[in-house]
mmCIF file of C-alpha atoms and ligand atoms in Angstrom:
data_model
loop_
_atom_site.group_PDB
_atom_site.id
_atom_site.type_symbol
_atom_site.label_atom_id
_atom_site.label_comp_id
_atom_site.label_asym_id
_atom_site.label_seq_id
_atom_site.Cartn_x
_atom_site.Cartn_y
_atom_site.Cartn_z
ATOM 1 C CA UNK F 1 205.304 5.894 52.958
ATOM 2 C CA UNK F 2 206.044 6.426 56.289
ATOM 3 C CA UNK F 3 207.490 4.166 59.479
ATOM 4 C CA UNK F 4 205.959 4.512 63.192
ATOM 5 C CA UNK F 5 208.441 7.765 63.480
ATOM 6 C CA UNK F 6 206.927 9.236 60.174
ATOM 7 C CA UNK F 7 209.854 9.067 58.182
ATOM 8 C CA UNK F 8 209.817 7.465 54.422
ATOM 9 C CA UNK F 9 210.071 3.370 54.286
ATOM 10 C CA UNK F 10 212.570 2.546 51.280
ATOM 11 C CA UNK F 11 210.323 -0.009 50.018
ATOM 12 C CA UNK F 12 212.253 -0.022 46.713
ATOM 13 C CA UNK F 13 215.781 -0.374 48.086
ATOM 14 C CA UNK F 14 214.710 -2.892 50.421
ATOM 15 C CA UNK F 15 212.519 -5.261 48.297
ATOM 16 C CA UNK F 16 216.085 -4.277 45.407
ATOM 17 C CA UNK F 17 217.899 -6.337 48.430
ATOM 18 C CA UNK F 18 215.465 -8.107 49.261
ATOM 19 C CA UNK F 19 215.188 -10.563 45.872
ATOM 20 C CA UNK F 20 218.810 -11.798 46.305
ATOM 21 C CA UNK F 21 217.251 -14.081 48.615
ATOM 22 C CA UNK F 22 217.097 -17.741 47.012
ATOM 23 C CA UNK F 23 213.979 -19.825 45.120
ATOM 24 C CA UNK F 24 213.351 -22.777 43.869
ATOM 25 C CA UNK F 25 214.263 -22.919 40.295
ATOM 26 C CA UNK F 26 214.698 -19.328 40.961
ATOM 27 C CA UNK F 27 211.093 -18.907 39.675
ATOM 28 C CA UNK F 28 210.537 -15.803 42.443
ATOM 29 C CA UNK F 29 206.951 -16.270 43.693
ATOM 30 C CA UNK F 30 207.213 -13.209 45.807
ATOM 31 C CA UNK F 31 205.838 -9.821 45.158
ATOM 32 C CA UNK F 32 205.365 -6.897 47.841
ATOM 33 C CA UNK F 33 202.386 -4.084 48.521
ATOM 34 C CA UNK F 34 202.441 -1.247 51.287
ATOM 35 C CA UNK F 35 199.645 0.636 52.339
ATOM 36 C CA UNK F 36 200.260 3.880 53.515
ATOM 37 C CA UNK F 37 197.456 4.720 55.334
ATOM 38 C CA UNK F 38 198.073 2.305 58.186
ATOM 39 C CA UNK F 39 201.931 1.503 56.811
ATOM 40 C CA UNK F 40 201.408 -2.105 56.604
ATOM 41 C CA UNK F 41 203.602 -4.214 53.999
ATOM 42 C CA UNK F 42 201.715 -7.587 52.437
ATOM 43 C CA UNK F 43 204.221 -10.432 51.409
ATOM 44 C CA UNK F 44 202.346 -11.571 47.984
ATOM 45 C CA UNK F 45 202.332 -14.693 46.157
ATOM 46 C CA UNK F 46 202.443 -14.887 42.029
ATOM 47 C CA UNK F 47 200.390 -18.016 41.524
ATOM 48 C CA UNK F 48 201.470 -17.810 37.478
ATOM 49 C CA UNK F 49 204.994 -18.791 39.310
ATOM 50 C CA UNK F 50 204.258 -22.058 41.038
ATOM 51 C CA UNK F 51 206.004 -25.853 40.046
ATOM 52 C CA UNK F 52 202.776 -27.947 40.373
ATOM 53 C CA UNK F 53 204.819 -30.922 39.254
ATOM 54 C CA UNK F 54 207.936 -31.013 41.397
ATOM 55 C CA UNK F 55 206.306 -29.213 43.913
ATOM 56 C CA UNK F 56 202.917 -30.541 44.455
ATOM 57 C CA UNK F 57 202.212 -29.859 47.930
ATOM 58 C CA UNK F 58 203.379 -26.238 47.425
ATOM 59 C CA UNK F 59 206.545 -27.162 50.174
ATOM 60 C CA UNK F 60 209.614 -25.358 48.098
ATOM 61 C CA UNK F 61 207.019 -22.377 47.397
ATOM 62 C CA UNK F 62 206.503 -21.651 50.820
ATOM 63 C CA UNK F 63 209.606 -22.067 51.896
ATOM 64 C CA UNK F 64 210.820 -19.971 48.838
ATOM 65 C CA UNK F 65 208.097 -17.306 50.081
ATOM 66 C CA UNK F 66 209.927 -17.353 53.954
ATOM 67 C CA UNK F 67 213.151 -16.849 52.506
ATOM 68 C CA UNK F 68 211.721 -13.777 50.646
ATOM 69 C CA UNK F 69 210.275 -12.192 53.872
ATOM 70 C CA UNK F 70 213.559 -13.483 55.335
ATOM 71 C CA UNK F 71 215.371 -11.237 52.999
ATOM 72 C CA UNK F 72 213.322 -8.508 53.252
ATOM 73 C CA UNK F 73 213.809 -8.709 57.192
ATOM 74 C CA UNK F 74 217.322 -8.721 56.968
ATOM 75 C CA UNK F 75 217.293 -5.697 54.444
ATOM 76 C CA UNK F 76 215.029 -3.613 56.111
ATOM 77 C CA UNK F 77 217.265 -4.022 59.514
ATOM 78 C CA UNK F 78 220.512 -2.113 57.603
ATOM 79 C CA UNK F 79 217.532 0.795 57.324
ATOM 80 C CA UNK F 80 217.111 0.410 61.093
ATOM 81 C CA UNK F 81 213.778 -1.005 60.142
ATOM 82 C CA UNK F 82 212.434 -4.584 62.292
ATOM 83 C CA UNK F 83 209.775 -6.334 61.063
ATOM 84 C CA UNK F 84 206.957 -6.053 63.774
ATOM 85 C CA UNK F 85 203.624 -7.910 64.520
ATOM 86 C CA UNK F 86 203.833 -10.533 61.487
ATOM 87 C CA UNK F 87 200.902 -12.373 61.071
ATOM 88 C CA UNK F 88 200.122 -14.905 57.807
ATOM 89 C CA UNK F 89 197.533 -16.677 55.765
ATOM 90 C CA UNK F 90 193.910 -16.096 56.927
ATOM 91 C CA UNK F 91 195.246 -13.989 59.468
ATOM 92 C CA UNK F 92 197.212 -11.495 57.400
ATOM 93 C CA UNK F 93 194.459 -11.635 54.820
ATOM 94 C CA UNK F 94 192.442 -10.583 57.494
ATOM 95 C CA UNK F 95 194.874 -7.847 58.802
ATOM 96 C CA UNK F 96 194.872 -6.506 54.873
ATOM 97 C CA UNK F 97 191.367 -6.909 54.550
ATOM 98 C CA UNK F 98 191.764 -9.245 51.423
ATOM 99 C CA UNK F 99 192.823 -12.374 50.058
ATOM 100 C CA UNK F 100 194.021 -11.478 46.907
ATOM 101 C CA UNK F 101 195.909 -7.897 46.045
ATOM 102 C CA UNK F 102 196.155 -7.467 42.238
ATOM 103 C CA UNK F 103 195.954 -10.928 41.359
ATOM 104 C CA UNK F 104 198.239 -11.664 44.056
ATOM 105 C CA UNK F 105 197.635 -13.856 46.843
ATOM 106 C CA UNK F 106 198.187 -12.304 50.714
ATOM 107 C CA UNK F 107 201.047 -14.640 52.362
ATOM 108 C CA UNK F 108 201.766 -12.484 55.707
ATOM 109 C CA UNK F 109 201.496 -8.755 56.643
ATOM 110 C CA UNK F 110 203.241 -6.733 59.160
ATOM 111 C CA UNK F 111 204.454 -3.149 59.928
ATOM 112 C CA UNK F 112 207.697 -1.742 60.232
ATOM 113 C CA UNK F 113 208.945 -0.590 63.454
ATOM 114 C CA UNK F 114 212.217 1.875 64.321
ATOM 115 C CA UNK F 115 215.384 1.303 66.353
ATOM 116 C CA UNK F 116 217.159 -1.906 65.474
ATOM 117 C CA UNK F 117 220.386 -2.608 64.408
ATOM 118 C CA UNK F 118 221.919 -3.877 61.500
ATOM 119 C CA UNK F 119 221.322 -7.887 60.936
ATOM 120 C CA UNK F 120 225.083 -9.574 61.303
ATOM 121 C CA UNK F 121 224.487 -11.544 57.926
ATOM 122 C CA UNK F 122 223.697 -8.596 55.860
ATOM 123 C CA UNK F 123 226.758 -8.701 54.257
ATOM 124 C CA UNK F 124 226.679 -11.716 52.524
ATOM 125 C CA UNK F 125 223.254 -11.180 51.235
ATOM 126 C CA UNK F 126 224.990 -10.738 47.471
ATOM 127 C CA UNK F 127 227.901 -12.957 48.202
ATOM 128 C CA UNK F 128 225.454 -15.919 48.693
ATOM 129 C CA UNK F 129 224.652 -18.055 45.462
ATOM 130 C CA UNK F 130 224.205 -21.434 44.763
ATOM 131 C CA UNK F 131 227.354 -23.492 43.269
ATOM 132 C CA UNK F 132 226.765 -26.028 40.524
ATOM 133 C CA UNK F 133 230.254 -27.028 39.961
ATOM 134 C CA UNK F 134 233.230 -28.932 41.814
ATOM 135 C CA UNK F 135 234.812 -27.683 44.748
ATOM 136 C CA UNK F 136 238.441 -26.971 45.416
ATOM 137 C CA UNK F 137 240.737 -29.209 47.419
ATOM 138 C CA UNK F 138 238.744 -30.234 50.614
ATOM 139 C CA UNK F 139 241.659 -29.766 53.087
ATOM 140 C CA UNK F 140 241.439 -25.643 51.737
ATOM 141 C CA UNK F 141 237.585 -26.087 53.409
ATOM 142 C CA UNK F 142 238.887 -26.885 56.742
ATOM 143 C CA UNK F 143 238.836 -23.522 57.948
ATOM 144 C CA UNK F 144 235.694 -22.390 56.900
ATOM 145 C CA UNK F 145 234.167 -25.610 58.116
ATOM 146 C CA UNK F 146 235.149 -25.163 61.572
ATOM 147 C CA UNK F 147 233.993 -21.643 61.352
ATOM 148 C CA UNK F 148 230.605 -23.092 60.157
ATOM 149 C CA UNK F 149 230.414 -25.554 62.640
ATOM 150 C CA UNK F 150 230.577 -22.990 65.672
ATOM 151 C CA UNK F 151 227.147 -21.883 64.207
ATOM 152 C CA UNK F 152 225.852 -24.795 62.982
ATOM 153 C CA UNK F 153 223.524 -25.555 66.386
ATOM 154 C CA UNK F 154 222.109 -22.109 66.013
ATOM 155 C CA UNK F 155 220.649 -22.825 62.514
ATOM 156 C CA UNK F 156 219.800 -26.574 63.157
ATOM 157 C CA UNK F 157 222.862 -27.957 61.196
ATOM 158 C CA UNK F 158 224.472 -31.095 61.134
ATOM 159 C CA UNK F 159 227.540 -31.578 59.407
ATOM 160 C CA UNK F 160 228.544 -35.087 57.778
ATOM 161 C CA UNK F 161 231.982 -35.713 56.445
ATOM 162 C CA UNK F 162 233.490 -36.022 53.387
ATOM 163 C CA UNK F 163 233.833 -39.510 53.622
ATOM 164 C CA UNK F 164 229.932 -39.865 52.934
ATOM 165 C CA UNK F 165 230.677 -38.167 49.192
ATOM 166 C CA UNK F 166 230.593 -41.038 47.085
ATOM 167 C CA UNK F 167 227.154 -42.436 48.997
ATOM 168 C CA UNK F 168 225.582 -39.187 48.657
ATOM 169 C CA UNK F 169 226.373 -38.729 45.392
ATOM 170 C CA UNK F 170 225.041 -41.837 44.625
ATOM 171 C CA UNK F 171 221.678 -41.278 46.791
ATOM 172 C CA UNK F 172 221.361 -37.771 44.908
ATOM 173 C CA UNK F 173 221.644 -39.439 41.184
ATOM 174 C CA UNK F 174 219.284 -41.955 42.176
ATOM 175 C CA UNK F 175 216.737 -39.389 43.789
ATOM 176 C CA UNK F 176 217.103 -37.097 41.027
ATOM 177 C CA UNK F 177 216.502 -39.782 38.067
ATOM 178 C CA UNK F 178 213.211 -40.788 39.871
ATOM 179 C CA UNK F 179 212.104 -37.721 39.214
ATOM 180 C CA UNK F 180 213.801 -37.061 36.432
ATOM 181 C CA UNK F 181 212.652 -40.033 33.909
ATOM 182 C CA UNK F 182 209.202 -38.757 34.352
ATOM 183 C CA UNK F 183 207.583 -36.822 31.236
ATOM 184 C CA UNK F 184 205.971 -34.359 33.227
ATOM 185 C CA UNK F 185 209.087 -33.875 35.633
ATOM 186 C CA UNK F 186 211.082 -33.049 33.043
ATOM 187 C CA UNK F 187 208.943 -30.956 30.847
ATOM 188 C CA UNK F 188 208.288 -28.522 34.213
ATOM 189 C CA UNK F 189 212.238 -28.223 34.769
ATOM 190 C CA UNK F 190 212.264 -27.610 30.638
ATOM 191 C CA UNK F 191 210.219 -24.247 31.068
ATOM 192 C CA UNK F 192 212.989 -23.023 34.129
ATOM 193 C CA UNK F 193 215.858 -23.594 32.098
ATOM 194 C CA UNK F 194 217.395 -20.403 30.763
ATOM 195 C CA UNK F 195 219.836 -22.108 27.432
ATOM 196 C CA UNK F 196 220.316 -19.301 25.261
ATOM 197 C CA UNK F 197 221.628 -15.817 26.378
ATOM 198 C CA UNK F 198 219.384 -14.100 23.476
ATOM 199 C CA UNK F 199 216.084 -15.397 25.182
ATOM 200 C CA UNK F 200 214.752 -12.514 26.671
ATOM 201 C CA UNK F 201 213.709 -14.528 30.137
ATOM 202 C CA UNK F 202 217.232 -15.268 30.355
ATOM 203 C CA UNK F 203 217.789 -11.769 32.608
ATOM 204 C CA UNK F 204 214.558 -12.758 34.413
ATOM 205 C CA UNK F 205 214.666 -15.811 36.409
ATOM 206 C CA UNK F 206 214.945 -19.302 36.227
ATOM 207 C CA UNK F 207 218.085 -21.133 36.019
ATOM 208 C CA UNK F 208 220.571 -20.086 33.249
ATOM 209 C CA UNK F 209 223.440 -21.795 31.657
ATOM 210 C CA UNK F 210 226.130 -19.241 33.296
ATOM 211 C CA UNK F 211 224.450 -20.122 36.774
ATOM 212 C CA UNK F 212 224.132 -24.365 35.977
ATOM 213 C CA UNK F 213 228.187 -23.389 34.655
ATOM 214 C CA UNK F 214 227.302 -25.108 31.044
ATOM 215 C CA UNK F 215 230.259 -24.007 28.576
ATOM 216 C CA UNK F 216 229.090 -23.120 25.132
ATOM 217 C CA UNK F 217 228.943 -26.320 23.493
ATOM 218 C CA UNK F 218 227.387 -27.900 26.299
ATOM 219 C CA UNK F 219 224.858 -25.133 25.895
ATOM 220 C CA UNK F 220 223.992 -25.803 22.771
ATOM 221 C CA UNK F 221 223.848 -29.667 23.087
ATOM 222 C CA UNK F 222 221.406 -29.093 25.944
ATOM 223 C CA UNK F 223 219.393 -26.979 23.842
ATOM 224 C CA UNK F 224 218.707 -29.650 22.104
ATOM 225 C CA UNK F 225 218.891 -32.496 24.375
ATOM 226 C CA UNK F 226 216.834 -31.345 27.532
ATOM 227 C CA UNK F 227 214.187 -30.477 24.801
ATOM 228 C CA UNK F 228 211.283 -32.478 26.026
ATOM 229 C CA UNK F 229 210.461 -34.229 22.818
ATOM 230 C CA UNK F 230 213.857 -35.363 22.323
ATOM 231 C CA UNK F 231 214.531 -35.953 26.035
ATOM 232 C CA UNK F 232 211.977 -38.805 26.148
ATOM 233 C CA UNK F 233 214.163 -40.639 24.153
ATOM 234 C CA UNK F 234 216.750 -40.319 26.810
ATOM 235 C CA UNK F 235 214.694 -40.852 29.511
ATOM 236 C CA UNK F 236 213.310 -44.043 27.607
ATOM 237 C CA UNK F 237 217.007 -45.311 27.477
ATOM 238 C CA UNK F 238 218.311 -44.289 30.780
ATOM 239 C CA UNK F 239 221.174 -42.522 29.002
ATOM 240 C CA UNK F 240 219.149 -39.284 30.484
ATOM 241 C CA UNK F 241 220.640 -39.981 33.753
ATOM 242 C CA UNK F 242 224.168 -38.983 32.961
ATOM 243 C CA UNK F 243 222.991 -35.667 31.925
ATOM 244 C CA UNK F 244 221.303 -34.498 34.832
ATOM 245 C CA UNK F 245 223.947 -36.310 37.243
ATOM 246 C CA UNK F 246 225.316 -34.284 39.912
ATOM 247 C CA UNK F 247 228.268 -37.133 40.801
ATOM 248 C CA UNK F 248 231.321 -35.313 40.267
ATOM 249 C CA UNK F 249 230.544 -32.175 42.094
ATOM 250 C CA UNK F 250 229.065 -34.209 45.044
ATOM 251 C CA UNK F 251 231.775 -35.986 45.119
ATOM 252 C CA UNK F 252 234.272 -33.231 45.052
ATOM 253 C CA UNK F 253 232.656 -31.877 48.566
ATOM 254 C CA UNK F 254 234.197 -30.937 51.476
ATOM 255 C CA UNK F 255 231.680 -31.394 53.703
ATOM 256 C CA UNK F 256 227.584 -31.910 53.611
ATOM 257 C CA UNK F 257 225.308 -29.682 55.502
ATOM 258 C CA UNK F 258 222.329 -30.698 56.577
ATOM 259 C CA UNK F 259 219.089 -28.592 57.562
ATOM 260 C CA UNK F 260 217.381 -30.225 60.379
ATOM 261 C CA UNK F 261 214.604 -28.624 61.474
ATOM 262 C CA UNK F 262 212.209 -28.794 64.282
ATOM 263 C CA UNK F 263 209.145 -31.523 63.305
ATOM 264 C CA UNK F 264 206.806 -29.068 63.725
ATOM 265 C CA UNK F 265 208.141 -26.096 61.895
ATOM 266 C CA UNK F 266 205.994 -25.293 59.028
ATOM 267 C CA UNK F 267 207.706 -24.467 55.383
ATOM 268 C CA UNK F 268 207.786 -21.078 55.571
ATOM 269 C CA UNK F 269 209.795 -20.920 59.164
ATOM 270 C CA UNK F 270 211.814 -23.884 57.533
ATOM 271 C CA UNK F 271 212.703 -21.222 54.165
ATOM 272 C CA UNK F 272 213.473 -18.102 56.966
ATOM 273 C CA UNK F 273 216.145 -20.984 58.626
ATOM 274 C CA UNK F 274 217.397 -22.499 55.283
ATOM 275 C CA UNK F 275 218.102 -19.106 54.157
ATOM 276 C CA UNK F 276 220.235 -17.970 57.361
ATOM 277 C CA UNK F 277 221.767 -21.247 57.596
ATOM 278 C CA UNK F 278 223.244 -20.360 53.944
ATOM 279 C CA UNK F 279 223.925 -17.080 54.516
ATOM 280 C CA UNK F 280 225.926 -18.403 57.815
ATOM 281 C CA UNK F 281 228.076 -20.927 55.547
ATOM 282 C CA UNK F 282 228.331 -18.011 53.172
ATOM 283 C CA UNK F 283 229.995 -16.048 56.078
ATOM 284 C CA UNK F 284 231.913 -19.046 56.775
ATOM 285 C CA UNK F 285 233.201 -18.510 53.502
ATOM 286 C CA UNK F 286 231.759 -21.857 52.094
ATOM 287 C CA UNK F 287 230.089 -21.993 48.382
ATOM 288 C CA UNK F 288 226.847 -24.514 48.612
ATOM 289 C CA UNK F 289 224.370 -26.396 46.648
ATOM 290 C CA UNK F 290 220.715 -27.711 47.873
ATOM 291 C CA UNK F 291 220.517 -31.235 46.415
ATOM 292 C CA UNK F 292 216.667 -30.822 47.384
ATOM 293 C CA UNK F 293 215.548 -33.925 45.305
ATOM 294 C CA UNK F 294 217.339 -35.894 48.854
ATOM 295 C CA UNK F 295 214.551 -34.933 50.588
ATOM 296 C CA UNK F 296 211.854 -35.000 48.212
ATOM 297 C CA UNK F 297 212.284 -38.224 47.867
ATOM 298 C CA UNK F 298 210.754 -39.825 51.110
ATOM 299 C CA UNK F 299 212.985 -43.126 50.958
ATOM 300 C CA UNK F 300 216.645 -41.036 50.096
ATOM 301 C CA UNK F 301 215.453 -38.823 53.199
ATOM 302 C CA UNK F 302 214.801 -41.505 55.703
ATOM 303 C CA UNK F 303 218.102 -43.153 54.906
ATOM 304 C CA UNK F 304 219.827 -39.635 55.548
ATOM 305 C CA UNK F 305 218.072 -39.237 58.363
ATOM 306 C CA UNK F 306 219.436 -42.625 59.731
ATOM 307 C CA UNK F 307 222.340 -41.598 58.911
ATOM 308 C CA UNK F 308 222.647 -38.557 61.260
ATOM 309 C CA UNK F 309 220.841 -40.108 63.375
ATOM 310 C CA UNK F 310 218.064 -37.677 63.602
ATOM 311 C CA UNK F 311 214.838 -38.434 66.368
ATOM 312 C CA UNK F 312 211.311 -37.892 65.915
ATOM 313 C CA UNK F 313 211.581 -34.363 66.850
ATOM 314 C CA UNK F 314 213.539 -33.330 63.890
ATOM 315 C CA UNK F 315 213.010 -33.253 60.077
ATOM 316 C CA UNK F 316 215.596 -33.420 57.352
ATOM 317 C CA UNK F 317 214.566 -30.397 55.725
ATOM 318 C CA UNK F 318 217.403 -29.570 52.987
ATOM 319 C CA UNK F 319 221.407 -30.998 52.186
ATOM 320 C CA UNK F 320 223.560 -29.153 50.512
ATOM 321 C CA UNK F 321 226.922 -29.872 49.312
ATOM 322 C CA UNK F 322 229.453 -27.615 50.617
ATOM 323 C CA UNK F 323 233.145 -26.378 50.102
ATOM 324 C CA UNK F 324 235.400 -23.495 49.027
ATOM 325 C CA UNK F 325 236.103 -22.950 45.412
ATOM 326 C CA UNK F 326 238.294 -19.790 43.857
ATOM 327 C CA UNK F 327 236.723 -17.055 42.778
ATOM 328 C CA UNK F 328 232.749 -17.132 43.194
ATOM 329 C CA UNK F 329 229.378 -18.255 41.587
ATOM 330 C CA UNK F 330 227.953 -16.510 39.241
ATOM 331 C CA UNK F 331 225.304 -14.238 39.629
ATOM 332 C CA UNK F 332 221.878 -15.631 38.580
ATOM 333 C CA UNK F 333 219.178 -12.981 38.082
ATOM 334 C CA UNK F 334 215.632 -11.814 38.968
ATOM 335 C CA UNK F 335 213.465 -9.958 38.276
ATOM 336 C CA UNK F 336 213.358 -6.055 37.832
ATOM 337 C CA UNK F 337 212.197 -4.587 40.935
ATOM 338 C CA UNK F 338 209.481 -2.601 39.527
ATOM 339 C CA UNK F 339 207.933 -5.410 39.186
ATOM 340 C CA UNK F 340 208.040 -6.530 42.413
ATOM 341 C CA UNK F 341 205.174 -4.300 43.870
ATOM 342 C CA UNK F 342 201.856 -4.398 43.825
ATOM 343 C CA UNK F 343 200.441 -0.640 43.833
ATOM 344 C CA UNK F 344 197.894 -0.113 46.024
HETATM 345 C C1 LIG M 1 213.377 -24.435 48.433
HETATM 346 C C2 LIG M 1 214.561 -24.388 47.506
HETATM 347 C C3 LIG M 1 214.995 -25.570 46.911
HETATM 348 C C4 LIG M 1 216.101 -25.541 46.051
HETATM 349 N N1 LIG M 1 216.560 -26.718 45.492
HETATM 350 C C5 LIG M 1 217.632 -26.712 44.684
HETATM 351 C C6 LIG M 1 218.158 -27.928 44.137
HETATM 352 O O1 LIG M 1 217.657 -29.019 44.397
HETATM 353 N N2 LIG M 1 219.240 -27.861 43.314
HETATM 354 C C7 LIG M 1 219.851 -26.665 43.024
HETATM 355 O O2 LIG M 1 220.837 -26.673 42.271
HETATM 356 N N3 LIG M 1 219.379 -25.500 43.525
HETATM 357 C C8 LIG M 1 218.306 -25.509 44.354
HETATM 358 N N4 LIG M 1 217.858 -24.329 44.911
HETATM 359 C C9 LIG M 1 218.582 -23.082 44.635
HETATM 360 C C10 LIG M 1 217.864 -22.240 43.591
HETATM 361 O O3 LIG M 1 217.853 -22.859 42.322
HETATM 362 C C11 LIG M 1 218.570 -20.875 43.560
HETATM 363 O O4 LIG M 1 218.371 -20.261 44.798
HETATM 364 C C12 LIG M 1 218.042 -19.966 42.478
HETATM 365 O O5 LIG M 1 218.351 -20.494 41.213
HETATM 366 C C13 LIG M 1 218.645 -18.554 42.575
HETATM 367 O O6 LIG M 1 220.043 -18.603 42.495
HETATM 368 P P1 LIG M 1 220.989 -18.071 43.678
HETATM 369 O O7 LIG M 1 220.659 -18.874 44.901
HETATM 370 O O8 LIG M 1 222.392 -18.327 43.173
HETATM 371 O O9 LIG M 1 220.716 -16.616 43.884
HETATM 372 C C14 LIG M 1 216.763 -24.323 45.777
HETATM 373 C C15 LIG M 1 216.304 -23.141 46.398
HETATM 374 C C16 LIG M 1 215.233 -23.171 47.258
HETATM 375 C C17 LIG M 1 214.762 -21.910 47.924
#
């Protein structure tokens, strides 16, 4: 492997950094080949990890897939490494002269190029997770929110008060249960959900009871509740809603962030922003939490759009709750990074 000066490319250590960067449902659609002859790296896509139901237009994928290549950017720039001449889709299919690399399907392609200096939010690559639970006392946030909000232009943020919490938190409920009463819905999340440490997926991906911060017995009620046969009955009753309601930790935040980006941007750019804007907050030293089913859902969106008071040129792309907690999130895993590449 070798970069424009001839020297080795660390694939492994920079994909290793590379899948800290956030999914959707953490299902990890990326995967990575390099070519040696020409050194060109090809962003992949698993289609086996795709959410057909709450993702039907393929939205969170790609902007799951940006925030991959955004994470690979950032890791390859504390090797000195830029990411140079980055084309994607039909282009970068034609670039790697296929569609489809080992069942994989070509995303983008690009080369590697010398002589730039470390990205500033490197660091907080592995401090960045996503926090499920309640935040700490919202005047300990102030700090970290007027740190954030010196950055917030530069990552099309907007910041909404606390004082919103109790709307939001109903908005989010009520988003969530429209998608959540549905069979289907549910029985897509239901594959995702990682309940029992001694499942073998549970070091793999998708979203595990230490990340979602269930304590043992609510484990093992969930187990059995979330089960889609026996969830139906829930959902049937509406009693289904208090178990997937995120009320108390929105209303615990210290702040809201919202991603509002450009009307034009396509998903991918909008996962490369979403993930700096996090890794920003991060180095704010805020915790967050997407609440994505806000702007899935087109009428929740338009009302938070009102809200901020956003024009036609912007989109509400992704809220997430934010504040400072003690301690930090847990770590949620991925994938082993063998498994990552596609050998060429
Ligand atoms: C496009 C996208 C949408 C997401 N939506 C949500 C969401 O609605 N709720 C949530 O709790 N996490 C959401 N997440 C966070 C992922 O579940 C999280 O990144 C993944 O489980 C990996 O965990 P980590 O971010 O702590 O590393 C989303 C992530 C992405 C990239």
């Amino acid at each position: 492997m070798a970069t424009t000066r001839g020297e080795p490319v660390p694939m492994r250590e920079i994909v290793g950094d590379a899948i800290r960067a956030p999914s959707a449902h953490n299902v990890q659609p990326a995967r990575w080949a390099f070519r040696r002859a020409d050194a060109r790296v090809a962003l992949l896509r698993d289609p086996a990890r795709s959410l057909p139901v709450a993702d039907p237009t393929s939205r969170d994928e790609a902007a799951s897939l940006g925030a991959a290549l955004e994470g690979f950017a950032i890791a390859a720039s504390t090797r000195g490494l830029a990411v140079h001449g980055l084309v994607r889709n039909e282009e970068a299919a034609r670039a790697f002269g296929a569609n489809v690399v080992g069942g994989f399907d070509v995303v983008a392609t690009f080369h590697l190029a010398d002589g730039v200096s470390p990205d500033p939010l490197a660091p907080c690559v592995d401090r960045r997770r996503a926090w499920r639970g309640q935040f700490g006392p919202a005047d300990e946030a102030e700090g970290a929110i007027a740190r954030f909000a010196d950055a917030a232009n530069a990552h099309d943020a907007m910041i909404l008060g606390r004082e919103l919490a109790p709307r939001i938190a109903t908005l989010i409920d009520r988003a969530t249960w429209r998608f959540e009463r549905r069979a289907d819905y549910h029985a897509e999340l239901w594959e995702w959900l990682r309940l029992d440490p001694r499942d073998p997926r549970y070091r793999r991906d998708g979203l595990t009871a230490e990340a979602l911060l269930l304590s043992a017995p609510a484990r093992a009620a969930g187990r059995v509740l979330m089960r889609p046969t026996v969830f139906r009955v829930l959902q049937a009753t509406g009693l289904g809603r208090h178990l997937v309601s995120e009320r108390a930790a929105t209303e615990s935040a210290a702040c809201f962030i919202c991603h509002c980006s450009p009307a034009d941007r396509d998903p991918f750019d909008v996962g490369r922003g979403m993930y700096r804007l996090w890794l920003a907050a991060t180095a704010a030293g805020l915790v967050l939490a997407p609440m994505s089913a806000i702007v899935d859902d087109a009428d929740t969106r338009v009302i938070v759009e009102q809200a901020l008071g956003l024009d036609a040129s912007r989109r509400l792309t992704q809220v997430f709750r934010a504040g400072t907690i003690r301690g930090e999130p847990p770590r949620s895993p991925r994938l082993p990074v063998e498994e990552m590449f596609v050998e060429l």
